[in-house]
Short mmCIF file of C-alpha atoms in Angstrom, two decimals:
data_model
loop_
_atom_site.label_atom_id
_atom_site.label_comp_id
_atom_site.label_asym_id
_atom_site.label_seq_id
_atom_site.Cartn_x
_atom_site.Cartn_y
_atom_site.Cartn_z
CA MET A 1 0.00 0.12 0.03
CA LYS A 2 1.34 3.42 -0.62
CA PRO A 3 1.91 5.78 1.93
CA ILE A 4 -0.55 8.28 2.82
CA PRO A 5 0.40 11.73 0.81
CA ARG A 6 1.69 14.73 3.11
CA THR A 7 -0.30 17.31 1.69
CA GLY A 8 -3.34 18.30 3.65
CA PHE A 9 -2.79 15.45 5.87
CA ILE A 10 0.21 16.25 7.53
CA ALA A 11 -1.46 18.41 10.35
CA LEU A 12 -4.07 16.00 11.09
CA THR A 13 -1.46 13.01 11.80
CA HIS A 14 0.33 15.35 14.10
CA ALA A 15 -2.45 16.28 16.03
CA LEU A 16 -3.32 12.46 16.44
CA ALA A 17 0.34 12.13 17.29
CA ILE A 18 0.15 14.40 20.23
CA ALA A 19 -3.35 12.91 21.02
CA VAL A 20 -1.93 9.29 21.19
CA GLY A 21 0.86 10.41 23.27
CA TRP A 22 -1.11 12.34 25.65
CA ALA A 23 -3.57 8.99 25.77
CA ALA A 24 -0.53 6.83 26.38
CA TYR A 25 0.63 9.03 29.14
CA GLN A 26 -2.57 8.97 31.11
CA ALA A 27 -2.53 5.03 30.47
CA SER A 28 0.54 4.52 32.02
CA GLY A 29 -0.77 5.64 35.26
CA PHE A 30 2.57 7.92 35.68
CA GLN A 31 2.43 10.78 38.03
CA GLY A 32 5.01 13.33 38.25
CA PRO A 33 6.73 14.65 41.72
CA GLY A 34 4.57 16.10 44.38
CA PHE A 35 1.44 13.73 43.11
CA SER A 36 0.55 10.31 44.62
CA THR A 37 -1.64 7.60 43.42
CA THR A 38 -3.74 4.93 45.47
CA GLU A 39 -1.45 2.34 44.38
CA PRO A 40 2.36 2.52 43.05
CA PRO A 41 2.78 2.75 39.03
CA ALA A 42 3.48 -0.51 37.78
CA ALA A 43 7.44 -1.78 37.86
CA ARG A 44 9.31 -0.80 34.83
CA THR A 45 12.63 -2.20 33.68
CA LYS A 46 15.27 -0.73 31.96
CA SER A 47 16.68 -2.54 29.10
CA THR A 48 19.82 -1.70 26.70
CA ASP A 49 18.50 -4.41 24.32
CA ARG A 50 17.89 -2.55 20.99
CA THR A 51 14.84 -2.96 19.10
CA SER A 52 16.37 -0.88 16.28
CA LYS A 53 19.98 0.37 16.30
CA ASP A 54 20.22 1.84 19.68
CA THR A 55 16.52 2.18 21.07
CA LYS A 56 15.72 1.69 24.60
CA THR A 57 12.87 0.05 25.56
CA THR A 58 10.65 0.05 28.69
CA ASP A 59 8.64 -3.31 29.80
CA ARG A 60 5.01 -2.60 30.50
CA THR A 61 2.97 -4.53 32.56
CA PRO A 62 -0.09 -6.15 30.75
CA LYS A 63 -2.65 -4.01 31.92
CA ASP A 64 -0.88 -0.97 30.56
CA THR A 65 -0.06 -2.38 27.07
CA LYS A 66 -3.94 -2.94 27.08
CA ALA A 67 -5.03 0.42 27.62
CA VAL A 68 -2.55 2.01 25.08
CA GLU A 69 -3.57 -0.68 22.63
CA GLU A 70 -7.31 0.29 23.16
CA ILE A 71 -6.58 3.74 22.75
CA LEU A 72 -4.64 3.35 19.52
CA ALA A 73 -7.10 1.18 17.78
CA PRO A 74 -9.94 3.47 16.74
CA ILE A 75 -7.26 6.32 15.80
CA LEU A 76 -5.30 3.73 13.46
CA ALA A 77 -8.47 2.40 11.98
CA PHE A 78 -9.28 6.13 11.34
CA LEU A 79 -5.97 6.49 9.62
CA GLU A 80 -6.26 3.43 7.64
CA ASN A 81 -9.58 4.63 6.14
CA ARG A 82 -7.96 7.86 5.57
CA ARG A 83 -5.22 6.13 3.56
CA GLU A 84 -7.70 4.36 1.41
CA VAL A 85 -9.31 7.51 0.59
CA TYR A 86 -5.97 8.85 -0.90
CA ASP A 87 -5.05 5.89 -2.30
CA GLN A 88 -8.20 6.55 -4.77
CA ARG A 89 -6.88 10.01 -5.54
CA THR A 90 -4.53 10.68 -8.71
CA ASP A 91 -1.50 12.83 -8.08
CA ASP A 92 -2.23 14.39 -11.57
CA THR A 93 -4.91 16.90 -10.13
CA ILE A 94 -4.03 20.44 -10.90
CA ARG A 95 -3.75 22.53 -7.94
CA GLN A 96 -6.20 25.52 -7.19
CA THR A 97 -6.44 28.48 -5.21
CA SER A 98 -9.59 27.88 -2.66
CA GLN A 99 -12.90 29.02 -3.48
CA ASN A 100 -13.10 31.35 -0.42
CA ILE A 101 -10.14 33.22 -1.64
CA LEU A 102 -11.31 33.52 -5.12
CA ASP A 103 -14.50 35.00 -4.00
CA ARG A 104 -12.74 37.18 -1.84
CA ILE A 105 -10.36 38.54 -4.42
CA ALA A 106 -13.22 39.34 -6.44
CA SER A 107 -15.13 41.17 -4.02
CA ILE A 108 -12.77 43.37 -1.85
CA ASP A 109 -12.39 46.71 -2.09
CA ILE A 110 -8.90 47.76 -3.58
CA PRO A 111 -7.18 49.95 -0.91
CA ALA A 112 -5.07 53.23 -1.26
CA ASP A 113 -2.38 51.63 0.73
CA PHE A 114 -1.85 47.97 0.77
CA ALA A 115 0.85 47.89 3.04
CA LYS A 116 -1.23 49.84 6.01
CA GLU A 117 -4.20 47.56 5.14
CA LEU A 118 -2.28 44.44 5.47
CA GLU A 119 -0.85 45.40 8.66
CA ALA A 120 -4.29 46.19 10.15
CA VAL A 121 -5.61 42.64 8.85
CA GLU A 122 -2.58 40.95 10.40
CA ALA A 123 -2.91 42.71 14.06
CA GLY A 124 -6.71 42.08 13.92
CA PRO A 125 -8.71 38.69 14.84
CA ASP A 126 -7.73 35.77 13.67
CA GLU A 127 -11.10 34.75 11.98
CA GLY A 128 -11.08 35.32 8.10
CA LYS A 129 -7.43 36.53 8.56
CA PHE A 130 -5.73 34.45 6.40
CA VAL A 131 -8.35 34.81 3.36
CA GLU A 132 -8.59 38.64 3.79
CA MET A 133 -4.86 38.86 3.44
CA ALA A 134 -4.28 36.54 0.63
CA ALA A 135 -6.91 38.50 -1.35
CA LEU A 136 -4.92 41.83 -0.69
CA VAL A 137 -1.52 40.20 -1.63
CA PHE A 138 -3.41 39.29 -4.77
CA HIS A 139 -4.13 42.60 -5.59
CA TRP A 140 -1.05 44.27 -4.42
CA MET A 141 1.38 41.74 -6.60
CA ASN A 142 -0.75 42.34 -9.58
CA HIS A 143 -0.46 46.12 -8.98
CA ASP A 144 3.19 46.45 -7.91
CA SER A 145 4.81 43.00 -7.10
CA LYS A 146 8.12 44.88 -6.29
CA ALA A 147 6.34 46.89 -3.44
CA PHE A 148 4.70 43.66 -2.09
CA PHE A 149 8.14 41.68 -1.66
CA ASP A 150 9.69 44.70 -0.27
CA TRP A 151 7.40 45.02 2.43
CA LEU A 152 7.37 41.12 2.85
CA ARG A 153 11.31 41.24 3.46
CA ALA A 154 11.12 44.23 5.51
CA ASP A 155 10.37 41.70 8.49
CA PRO A 156 11.16 38.31 7.65
CA LYS A 157 10.77 36.64 11.28
CA LYS A 158 7.10 37.97 10.84
CA ARG A 159 6.02 37.38 7.27
CA GLY A 160 9.11 35.97 5.17
CA VAL A 161 9.09 32.51 6.14
CA GLY A 162 5.73 31.54 7.73
CA LEU A 163 2.70 33.78 6.33
CA GLY A 164 4.50 34.97 3.50
CA VAL A 165 5.40 31.85 1.62
CA SER A 166 1.65 30.56 2.76
CA LEU A 167 0.04 33.15 0.87
CA LEU A 168 2.23 32.60 -1.75
CA PHE A 169 1.49 29.03 -2.16
CA SER A 170 -2.45 29.61 -1.91
CA LEU A 171 -2.40 32.30 -4.64
CA GLU A 172 0.26 30.57 -7.32
CA PRO A 173 -2.77 28.57 -9.05
CA GLU A 174 -4.88 31.51 -9.64
CA ILE A 175 -2.01 33.56 -10.88
CA TYR A 176 -0.90 31.02 -13.05
CA ARG A 177 -4.59 30.50 -14.04
CA ARG A 178 -5.00 34.19 -15.17
CA SER A 179 -1.69 35.23 -16.44
CA GLY A 180 0.11 32.39 -17.30
CA VAL A 181 3.50 31.71 -16.90
CA GLU A 182 4.45 35.25 -17.68
CA GLY A 183 2.46 36.46 -14.64
CA VAL A 184 4.29 34.14 -12.25
CA LEU A 185 7.63 34.85 -13.75
CA ALA A 186 7.15 38.52 -13.17
CA GLN A 187 6.56 37.79 -9.42
CA LEU A 188 9.59 35.67 -9.18
CA VAL A 189 11.92 38.54 -10.43
CA HIS A 190 11.23 40.31 -7.08
CA ALA A 191 10.77 37.18 -4.81
CA GLU A 192 13.99 37.04 -3.37
CA GLY A 193 13.72 34.23 -0.17
CA CYS A 194 10.48 33.22 -1.99
CA LYS A 195 11.74 31.79 -5.46
CA HIS A 196 12.01 28.45 -4.32
CA GLN A 197 8.53 28.46 -3.14
CA LEU A 198 7.21 30.08 -6.50
CA SER A 199 9.55 28.12 -8.84
CA GLY A 200 8.28 25.12 -7.43
CA ASP A 201 4.79 25.80 -7.41
CA LEU A 202 4.91 27.11 -11.28
CA GLY A 203 7.02 23.70 -11.99
CA ARG A 204 4.02 21.61 -10.33
CA SER A 205 1.40 23.78 -12.29
CA LEU A 206 3.07 23.49 -15.87
CA ALA A 207 3.48 19.75 -15.12
CA LYS A 208 0.16 18.72 -14.43
CA SER A 209 -1.30 20.89 -16.82
CA GLY A 210 0.69 19.64 -19.35
CA ASP A 211 1.57 22.97 -20.65
CA ILE A 212 4.58 22.49 -23.21
CA ALA A 213 3.89 26.13 -24.40
CA GLY A 214 4.46 27.52 -20.79
CA ILE A 215 7.68 25.65 -20.47
CA LEU A 216 8.84 27.14 -23.45
CA LYS A 217 8.24 30.26 -22.79
CA ALA A 218 9.44 29.88 -19.38
CA ARG A 219 12.77 28.66 -20.49
CA GLN A 220 12.75 31.62 -23.15
CA LEU A 221 12.18 34.49 -20.27
CA LEU A 222 14.65 32.72 -18.02
CA ILE A 223 17.33 31.98 -20.29
CA PRO A 224 16.85 34.68 -23.21
CA ASP A 225 20.23 34.15 -24.58
CA ALA A 226 23.64 31.88 -24.38
CA HIS A 227 24.59 33.51 -21.35
CA ALA A 228 22.01 32.32 -19.17
CA SER A 229 20.75 35.05 -16.78
CA ASN A 230 18.63 33.13 -14.38
CA PRO A 231 20.09 29.49 -14.71
CA GLU A 232 19.18 28.55 -11.15
CA ASP A 233 15.50 29.74 -11.38
CA TRP A 234 15.38 27.70 -14.47
CA ARG A 235 17.07 24.60 -13.28
CA ARG A 236 14.88 24.66 -10.09
CA LEU A 237 11.87 24.79 -12.34
CA VAL A 238 13.06 22.09 -14.65
CA ILE A 239 13.21 19.62 -11.49
CA ASN A 240 9.88 20.50 -10.09
CA ILE A 241 8.49 19.92 -13.87
CA GLY A 242 10.36 16.55 -13.95
CA GLN A 243 9.26 15.39 -10.70
CA ASN A 244 5.72 16.49 -11.20
CA TRP A 245 4.90 15.37 -14.84
CA PRO A 246 2.27 12.49 -15.14
CA ALA A 247 3.55 9.02 -15.48
CA ASP A 248 1.14 8.47 -18.11
CA LYS A 249 2.40 11.35 -20.42
CA THR A 250 5.98 10.34 -20.28
CA THR A 251 6.35 10.29 -23.77
CA ALA A 252 5.57 13.49 -24.31
CA LEU A 253 8.30 14.57 -21.63
CA ILE A 254 10.72 12.79 -23.62
CA ARG A 255 9.72 14.53 -26.77
CA LEU A 256 9.75 17.81 -24.59
CA ALA A 257 13.23 17.26 -23.31
CA VAL A 258 15.07 16.23 -26.65
CA GLU A 259 13.68 19.07 -28.27
CA MET A 260 14.87 21.46 -25.25
CA ASP A 261 18.37 19.60 -24.78
CA GLU A 262 16.92 19.33 -21.21
CA PRO A 263 17.93 15.90 -19.86
CA MET A 264 17.21 16.97 -16.12
CA LEU A 265 13.55 17.01 -17.07
CA LEU A 266 14.13 13.00 -17.54
CA THR A 267 16.35 12.08 -14.52
CA THR A 268 14.16 14.01 -12.01
CA HIS A 269 10.94 12.42 -13.65
CA ARG A 270 9.86 9.70 -11.68
CA ARG A 271 12.51 9.77 -9.23
CA ASN A 272 10.83 8.92 -5.68
CA ILE A 273 8.95 5.88 -7.82
CA GLU A 274 10.51 2.26 -7.24
CA GLY A 275 12.38 1.00 -10.35
CA HIS A 276 13.92 4.56 -11.22
CA GLY A 277 17.01 3.08 -12.17
CA GLY A 278 15.39 0.71 -14.79
CA TYR A 279 13.53 3.63 -16.01
CA ILE A 280 16.97 5.76 -16.31
CA ALA A 281 18.73 2.42 -17.78
CA GLY A 282 15.66 2.18 -20.77
CA LEU A 283 16.37 5.81 -21.63
CA LEU A 284 20.01 4.84 -22.15
CA ALA A 285 19.12 1.75 -24.24
CA ASP A 286 16.48 3.70 -26.12
CA GLU A 287 18.43 4.23 -29.68
CA SER A 288 15.36 6.60 -31.05
CA LEU A 289 16.95 9.36 -28.78
CA PRO A 290 20.01 11.46 -29.69
CA GLU A 291 23.45 9.85 -28.56
CA ASP A 292 24.58 12.95 -27.36
CA PHE A 293 21.42 13.41 -25.22
CA ARG A 294 21.91 10.04 -23.74
CA LYS A 295 25.54 10.74 -23.24
CA LYS A 296 24.12 13.76 -20.84
CA ILE A 297 21.72 11.23 -19.27
CA SER A 298 24.67 9.10 -18.41
CA GLU A 299 26.75 11.38 -16.89
CA ASN A 300 24.01 12.97 -14.79
CA PRO A 301 24.87 11.95 -11.15
CA MET A 302 21.06 11.68 -10.31
CA ALA A 303 20.55 9.03 -12.81
CA ARG A 304 23.84 7.08 -12.12
CA ASN A 305 22.63 6.88 -8.62
CA SER A 306 19.38 5.54 -9.74
CA ILE A 307 21.07 2.60 -11.84
CA ILE A 308 23.49 2.03 -8.56
CA GLY A 309 20.77 1.70 -6.02
CA ASP A 310 18.40 -0.31 -8.28
CA SER A 311 18.81 -4.15 -7.46
CA SER A 312 16.96 -5.26 -10.33
CA LEU A 313 19.77 -4.17 -12.93
CA PRO A 314 22.69 -6.42 -13.79
CA LEU A 315 25.55 -5.94 -11.24
CA ASP A 316 28.19 -4.92 -14.11
CA MET A 317 25.77 -2.27 -15.37
CA ARG A 318 25.63 -0.65 -11.68
CA LEU A 319 29.28 -1.07 -11.27
CA ALA A 320 30.02 0.81 -14.55
CA ASN A 321 27.93 3.79 -13.55
CA GLY A 322 30.11 4.37 -10.70
CA GLY A 323 28.95 1.76 -7.93
CA ASP A 324 31.41 0.26 -5.83
CA LEU A 325 30.56 -3.12 -4.46
CA ALA A 326 30.55 -2.24 -0.82
CA ARG A 327 27.87 0.31 -1.50
CA ILE A 328 25.95 -1.81 -3.54
CA ILE A 329 25.80 -4.65 -1.23
CA SER A 330 24.95 -2.36 1.72
CA GLY A 331 22.07 -1.16 -0.09
CA ASP A 332 20.47 -4.29 -1.56
CA VAL A 333 21.40 -6.28 1.79
CA GLY A 334 20.21 -3.46 4.13
CA ARG A 335 16.91 -3.35 2.23
CA LEU A 336 16.37 -6.95 2.10
CA LEU A 337 17.09 -7.26 6.02
CA SER A 338 14.14 -4.63 6.97
CA GLU A 339 11.87 -4.42 4.04
CA ASP A 340 9.42 -7.53 4.65
CA ARG A 341 10.75 -8.46 8.29
CA ASP A 342 13.21 -7.08 10.68
CA TRP A 343 15.76 -9.72 10.66
CA ALA A 344 18.15 -7.98 13.23
CA PHE A 345 15.13 -8.17 15.66
CA ALA A 346 14.37 -11.65 14.80
CA PHE A 347 17.96 -12.69 15.13
CA ARG A 348 18.45 -10.80 18.27
CA ASN A 349 15.43 -12.77 19.96
CA GLY A 350 16.28 -16.08 18.74
CA GLN A 351 13.22 -16.14 16.15
CA ALA A 352 15.82 -16.66 13.29
CA THR A 353 19.26 -18.37 13.04
CA ALA A 354 22.35 -16.63 10.93
CA GLU A 355 21.88 -19.70 8.40
CA LYS A 356 18.42 -18.64 7.90
CA ILE A 357 18.90 -15.02 7.21
CA MET A 358 21.97 -15.85 4.93
CA THR A 359 19.74 -18.26 2.73
CA VAL A 360 17.23 -15.19 2.50
CA VAL A 361 19.90 -12.51 1.42
CA SER A 362 21.48 -15.00 -1.10
CA ALA A 363 17.93 -15.75 -2.58
CA GLY A 364 17.09 -12.04 -2.73
CA THR A 365 20.69 -11.16 -4.16
CA PRO A 366 21.16 -14.19 -6.72
CA GLU A 367 24.10 -12.20 -8.79
CA LEU A 368 25.78 -10.99 -5.65
CA ALA A 369 25.38 -14.55 -4.28
CA ARG A 370 27.17 -15.97 -7.19
CA SER A 371 29.65 -13.57 -7.67
CA GLN A 372 30.38 -12.12 -4.35
CA PRO A 373 29.53 -14.54 -1.93
CA ASP A 374 32.28 -13.84 0.64
CA ASP A 375 31.51 -10.47 0.63
CA LEU A 376 27.90 -11.34 0.90
CA ARG A 377 28.50 -13.27 3.98
CA ASN A 378 31.10 -10.53 5.60
CA PHE A 379 28.31 -7.96 5.55
CA VAL A 380 25.46 -9.96 6.77
CA PHE A 381 27.91 -11.01 9.90
CA ARG A 382 29.03 -7.29 10.61
CA GLU A 383 25.08 -6.56 10.78
CA LEU A 384 24.18 -9.59 12.92
CA SER A 385 27.08 -9.43 15.30
CA GLU A 386 25.83 -6.42 16.72
CA GLU A 387 22.54 -8.54 17.67
CA ASN A 388 23.99 -11.82 18.82
CA PRO A 389 28.07 -12.18 18.41
CA ALA A 390 27.73 -15.65 19.68
CA ALA A 391 25.06 -17.03 17.17
CA ALA A 392 26.60 -15.16 14.50
CA MET A 393 29.72 -16.65 14.03
CA VAL A 394 28.60 -19.77 12.51
CA LEU A 395 28.65 -17.72 9.42
CA LEU A 396 32.31 -17.44 9.53
CA LYS A 397 32.85 -21.42 10.20
CA ASP A 398 34.41 -22.06 6.63
CA MET A 399 37.15 -19.52 7.46
CA PRO A 400 40.82 -20.67 8.46
CA ASP A 401 41.00 -20.11 12.02
CA ASP A 402 43.48 -17.14 11.87
CA LYS A 403 41.77 -15.35 9.29
CA ARG A 404 38.16 -15.82 11.22
CA SER A 405 39.86 -14.12 14.39
CA GLU A 406 41.17 -11.50 12.30
CA PHE A 407 37.85 -10.80 10.70
CA ALA A 408 36.14 -10.91 13.64
CA LEU A 409 38.44 -8.21 15.63
CA LEU A 410 38.18 -5.88 12.48
CA VAL A 411 34.41 -6.08 13.13
CA SER A 412 34.80 -5.39 16.56
CA ARG A 413 37.03 -2.21 15.76
CA THR A 414 34.30 -0.81 12.48
CA HIS A 415 31.03 -1.64 14.28
CA PHE A 416 29.68 -1.69 17.73
CA ASP A 417 28.79 1.97 18.07
CA ASN A 418 25.85 2.83 20.39
CA VAL A 419 25.84 -1.14 20.99
CA GLU A 420 26.00 -1.99 24.55
CA PRO A 421 29.38 -2.83 25.81
CA SER A 422 28.65 -6.74 26.84
CA LYS A 423 27.84 -7.40 22.95
CA PHE A 424 31.47 -6.15 21.99
CA LEU A 425 32.90 -8.05 24.93
CA GLU A 426 30.85 -11.25 23.74
CA LEU A 427 32.51 -11.16 20.08
CA LEU A 428 35.87 -10.56 21.55
CA GLU A 429 35.08 -13.73 23.71
CA GLN A 430 34.65 -15.70 20.40
CA ILE A 431 38.28 -14.75 19.42
CA PRO A 432 41.29 -16.70 21.08
CA SER A 433 43.09 -14.23 23.49
CA ASP A 434 46.44 -16.30 23.53
CA THR A 435 47.23 -15.29 19.74
CA PRO A 436 50.40 -12.92 19.88
CA GLU A 437 50.04 -11.65 16.40
CA GLN A 438 46.41 -10.57 17.38
CA TRP A 439 47.20 -9.11 20.82
CA ASP A 440 47.66 -5.26 19.41
CA ASP A 441 44.31 -5.34 17.38
CA ARG A 442 42.44 -6.93 20.38
CA LEU A 443 43.78 -3.90 22.55
CA ASP A 444 43.27 -1.20 19.50
CA ALA A 445 39.51 -2.46 19.58
CA TRP A 446 39.25 -2.08 23.53
CA ASN A 447 40.92 1.38 22.94
CA LEU A 448 38.30 2.53 20.49
CA ARG A 449 35.64 1.41 22.50
CA GLY A 450 36.96 2.24 25.80
CA TYR A 451 36.97 6.06 24.41
CA LYS A 452 33.44 5.73 22.70
CA ASN A 453 31.83 4.00 25.49
CA ASN A 454 32.91 5.92 28.09
CA GLU A 455 32.04 9.11 26.33
CA ARG A 456 28.51 7.70 25.83
CA LEU A 457 27.61 6.05 29.13
CA GLN A 458 30.11 7.85 31.46
CA GLU A 459 29.70 6.55 35.18
CA GLY A 460 28.04 3.41 33.84
CA TYR A 461 30.74 2.28 31.95
CA VAL A 462 33.43 2.66 34.68
CA GLU A 463 31.30 0.45 36.76
CA TRP A 464 30.76 -1.97 34.01
CA VAL A 465 34.52 -2.47 33.45
CA ARG A 466 34.91 -2.48 37.14
CA ALA A 467 32.60 -5.51 37.31
CA LEU A 468 34.17 -7.45 34.46
CA PRO A 469 35.71 -10.95 35.40
CA PRO A 470 39.32 -11.55 35.51
CA GLY A 471 41.22 -12.09 32.36
CA LEU A 472 43.18 -10.19 29.33
CA ASP A 473 39.75 -8.49 28.28
CA ARG A 474 39.49 -6.94 31.70
CA GLU A 475 42.68 -5.93 31.62
CA MET A 476 42.64 -4.10 28.62
CA ALA A 477 39.33 -2.69 29.46
CA LEU A 478 41.00 -1.07 32.60
CA TYR A 479 44.01 -0.24 30.46
CA SER A 480 41.69 1.93 27.50
CA LEU A 481 39.53 3.33 30.17
CA ALA A 482 42.44 4.98 31.97
CA ARG A 483 43.45 6.60 28.79
CA ALA A 484 39.97 7.75 28.08
CA VAL A 485 39.46 9.47 31.42
CA ASN A 486 42.80 10.69 32.09
CA ALA A 487 42.49 14.35 30.91
CA LYS A 488 39.38 14.99 32.74
CA ASN A 489 39.65 12.98 35.55
CA PRO A 490 43.47 11.77 36.46
CA GLY A 491 42.57 10.45 40.13
CA LEU A 492 40.22 7.95 38.42
CA ALA A 493 42.94 7.07 35.68
CA GLU A 494 45.30 6.38 38.28
CA ASP A 495 42.98 4.11 40.18
CA LEU A 496 42.08 2.06 37.13
CA ARG A 497 46.07 1.96 36.18
CA SER A 498 46.56 0.54 39.65
CA GLN A 499 44.48 -2.43 39.17
CA VAL A 500 46.18 -3.38 35.70
CA SER A 501 48.40 -6.63 36.46
CA ASP A 502 49.28 -7.65 32.85
CA PRO A 503 52.99 -7.10 32.36
CA GLU A 504 52.96 -5.88 28.90
CA LEU A 505 50.21 -3.56 29.90
CA LYS A 506 52.17 -2.38 32.89
CA LYS A 507 55.08 -1.78 30.62
CA ARG A 508 53.26 0.78 28.30
CA ILE A 509 51.76 2.48 31.08
CA ALA A 510 55.53 3.03 32.71
CA SER A 511 56.70 4.31 29.21
CA HIS A 512 53.73 6.35 28.52
CA ARG A 513 54.02 8.61 31.82
#
C-alpha cells in the first residue's frame, strides 16, 4: 500500500500523534513529583536491548499495554480509512486556489495603501484573517509586485518564512490560471527569499496541466540568450516539472526534453518511484534518442545513483555507472534485512538463525550470491554480530581460524558504535586471547571502544569495566578506560591503572608517563 500523501494530511497526523502520546501518558498511570496515587505505578525495567540500532525499551505491564492498544485502535483505524481515501486519488490533479480566497479576491475593495491595510488585518482577529490577507496580496502583487516583496522582506521573521510563503503557495495557482507563466515569472523577478517556493509551485502547475507552450515560454524568459541570465531559477523549475509530470504522459516529456536538450527533465521524472534506475537504464538503451542526449543522461549524478541503487539491474551495469561493491551490497542487503521483516530483531530474539537469514539474503541477491559470496557473507555477519555475536559466528565457520579471528577483530573495531558493551565483549570472547599476533588488534579494539563507551555511558561504563571478570579483556578494558578519562579525571585514571596486572600493559603504562 502506498504511503499517505503529506499534503493536506500532515496537520491531522501531527494532531493525532499528540493525542496518542497524551493518551498513552494517561494510560501509563505515571504521576510526576509531588503527586500520589492509590497504588504505586507498575514496575518498569530498563533494558539496553535494541529494537532498532540503539533504542532503549521499557517493559510495561499487560494492563498498561492493553490500555494503550485500546486508545490506539480507533485512531489507527481512522488513519487506515484515510489512507484508502487518499489511495483512490490521482496525483495528476491541478492544484487550485481555494474558492473562499477567489470569492474574496472578486469582492474586496482595493485599498489606497496595501501595506497599511495588510498590517491592520494582520493585527486583527484571527477569524478570516488568512483569506483577507490572501486577497489583498493577490491584488497588490498585480498592482506592484516589487513593493509587495519589499514589504515582505522588511520583517522576514514575521512574514517572510511563514505567512508570506503560505500566502504565495495559496495564490500561485490563480496567478498562473489568469496570467500564465509570464504572470508567475514576473513575481519571481522580485521574490528573493521566496523563489524556491514560487518556482516549485509553477513547475507543478506546468507539469500537471501539461503546458508545453508554457514551459517553452518560461525557458525563453529565464534564459533569453546563451549567457543564461537566470540559470538557477530555470534549474529549480526543471526539477519541479520533471518530478511532477504525470507518469502516463512520459512520452510527451521525452519529446520535450529532447527538443529543449534538457535531460534533467527526464532524470528527475519518477525519481521517487521504485524502479527509477530501470527507467533511466531504459532511456540509455533507447536508440531513438540522440546519442549525445543519452550521453548527458549517463553523466548525470542523479541518474547514475538511480542505476547504482536499483537492485533489479545487472551488477555490471551498476558498477559501470560508478557504484562500488561495498555500497551496492550495503544498499541491497540493508533493504532485504528490513523490508518484509526486521531480521535483525528476529535474530536478536532467537526467532531466526544466522543461516536462515543468510539464505534469505542469498535468494534476494542471486547475482551477488554467485559472484561475491564472501563479501555478501561478511556484510551479513557485520550486521548480525551486533545483535548476537556468538550466534553470528557460524557464518564464519568455513574461514581458516586465523582469518576468522582477524575478521572478527576488524568488525569489533569498525562496528559496535552505540551498542551495549556486553555485546562487544561477547564478540571478543569468540576470539582466542592467546594469539600474540592479534594482541595489538585486540587492544586497539578496546582503546576505541573505551573512549566511545565512556563518552556515551560515562559512570555506567566505569562500573561495568570494574565488574568484569579477571582475564585479558578486563586488563585491556581497565587500560583503555584509564587512557580515555586521564585528561578530565586523572585520579580515576590512576585508580584504574593500579588494577592492571598484565605485564605488557604495565610496561606501556610506565613508558607513557
